[in-house]
């Protein structure tokens, strides 16, 4: 069995999480002792750490939901809509967070759309089980 859509978007989402984590490491490197692990994180790292942490929380669930739908043989167009939507939302969230969380109303919209997409994918998977 092949899972080309999950491979594409899953791979891109993993790269995004790695880039966000790498950005934190790069910032720590240039902060010197102030940025070392073990001490409370400097305020300058707060938004980068939230961008990475939030992606690390939600990306695995999104990839799993996409995989479930692909294994259930959802048409590729809909898989690309779901995978592309996840990728776009994660990129927008990262951009938002790395810009120090401005404007906050964007965060609310992104969260609602993200939860709706993931929740919809989960409900779709449950529906397919009983269909």
Coordinates of C-alpha atoms in Angstrom, one line a residue:
X1 CA 0.0 0.0 0.0
X2 CA 1.3 3.4 -0.9
X3 CA 0.4 6.6 1.0
X4 CA 1.7 9.4 -1.4
X5 CA -0.4 12.3 0.1
X6 CA 0.5 11.5 3.7
X7 CA 4.2 11.2 2.6
X8 CA 4.1 14.6 1.0
X9 CA 2.4 16.6 3.7
X10 CA 3.7 14.5 6.6
X11 CA 7.3 15.1 5.3
X12 CA 6.7 18.8 4.8
X13 CA 5.2 19.2 8.3
X14 CA 8.1 17.3 9.9
X15 CA 10.5 19.6 8.1
X16 CA 8.6 22.6 9.5
X17 CA 8.8 21.2 13.1
X18 CA 12.6 20.6 12.6
X19 CA 13.1 24.1 11.3
X20 CA 11.2 25.7 14.2
X21 CA 13.3 23.7 16.7
X22 CA 16.5 24.6 14.9
X23 CA 15.6 28.3 15.1
X24 CA 15.5 28.0 18.9
X25 CA 18.9 26.3 18.9
X26 CA 20.4 29.0 16.7
X27 CA 19.0 31.7 18.9
X28 CA 20.3 30.0 22.0
X29 CA 23.8 29.7 20.4
X30 CA 24.0 33.4 19.9
X31 CA 22.6 34.3 23.3
X32 CA 25.6 32.7 25.1
X33 CA 25.2 31.7 28.7
X34 CA 21.9 33.5 28.9
X35 CA 20.4 31.0 26.4
X36 CA 21.7 27.8 28.0
X37 CA 19.3 25.0 28.7
X38 CA 18.6 24.5 32.4
X39 CA 18.0 28.1 33.3
X40 CA 14.5 29.7 32.9
X41 CA 14.1 30.5 29.2
X42 CA 14.9 34.1 28.3
X43 CA 11.8 36.2 27.2
X44 CA 13.4 36.5 23.7
X45 CA 12.8 32.8 23.2
X46 CA 9.2 32.7 24.4
X47 CA 7.5 33.1 21.0
X48 CA 9.9 30.8 19.1
X49 CA 9.5 28.1 21.8
X50 CA 5.7 28.4 21.6
X51 CA 5.8 28.2 17.8
X52 CA 7.8 25.0 18.0
X53 CA 5.9 23.6 21.0
X54 CA 2.5 24.1 19.4
X55 CA 3.7 22.5 16.1
X56 CA 5.2 19.6 18.0
X57 CA 1.8 19.1 19.8
X58 CA -0.5 19.3 16.8
X59 CA 1.5 18.1 13.7
X60 CA 1.6 14.4 14.8
X61 CA -2.1 14.3 15.2
X62 CA -2.7 16.0 11.9
X63 CA -0.4 13.5 10.1
X64 CA -2.1 10.6 11.8
X65 CA -5.6 11.9 10.8
X66 CA -4.4 12.3 7.2
X67 CA -2.9 8.8 7.2
X68 CA -6.2 7.3 8.5
X69 CA -8.1 9.0 5.8
X70 CA -5.6 7.9 3.1
X71 CA -5.7 4.3 4.3
X72 CA -9.5 4.5 4.2
X73 CA -9.1 5.5 0.5
X74 CA -10.6 9.0 0.7
X75 CA -10.2 10.6 -2.8
X76 CA -6.8 12.2 -3.4
X77 CA -8.4 15.6 -4.0
X78 CA -9.8 15.7 -0.5
X79 CA -6.6 14.4 1.0
X80 CA -4.7 17.2 -0.6
X81 CA -7.3 19.7 0.7
X82 CA -6.8 18.3 4.2
X83 CA -3.0 18.0 4.0
X84 CA -2.6 21.4 2.3
X85 CA -4.9 23.0 4.8
X86 CA -2.9 21.5 7.7
X87 CA 0.4 22.7 6.2
X88 CA -1.0 26.2 5.5
X89 CA -2.4 26.5 9.0
X90 CA 0.9 25.4 10.6
X91 CA 2.9 27.8 8.4
X92 CA 0.5 30.7 9.3
X93 CA 0.7 29.8 13.0
X94 CA 4.5 29.7 12.9
X95 CA 4.6 33.1 11.1
X96 CA 2.1 34.5 13.6
X97 CA 4.1 33.2 16.7
X98 CA 7.5 34.2 15.4
X99 CA 6.1 37.7 14.9
X100 CA 5.5 37.9 18.6
X101 CA 1.9 37.0 18.5
X102 CA 0.5 40.0 16.7
X103 CA -2.4 40.5 16.0
X104 CA -4.1 38.2 18.6
X105 CA -7.4 38.0 16.6
X106 CA -5.4 36.1 14.0
X107 CA -4.5 33.5 16.6
X108 CA -8.2 32.9 17.4
X109 CA -9.1 32.5 13.8
X110 CA -6.2 30.1 13.1
X111 CA -7.1 28.0 16.2
X112 CA -10.8 27.7 15.3
X113 CA -10.0 26.7 11.7
X114 CA -7.3 24.3 12.8
X115 CA -9.5 22.6 15.4
X116 CA -12.3 22.4 12.9
X117 CA -10.1 20.8 10.3
X118 CA -8.6 18.3 12.6
X119 CA -12.0 17.6 14.3
X120 CA -13.6 17.2 10.8
X121 CA -10.9 14.8 9.7
X122 CA -11.5 12.7 12.9
X123 CA -15.2 12.7 12.4
X124 CA -14.8 11.7 8.8
X125 CA -12.6 8.8 9.8
X126 CA -15.3 7.6 12.3
X127 CA -18.0 8.0 9.6
X128 CA -15.9 5.9 7.2
X129 CA -15.7 3.2 9.8
X130 CA -19.5 2.8 9.9
X131 CA -20.2 3.5 6.2

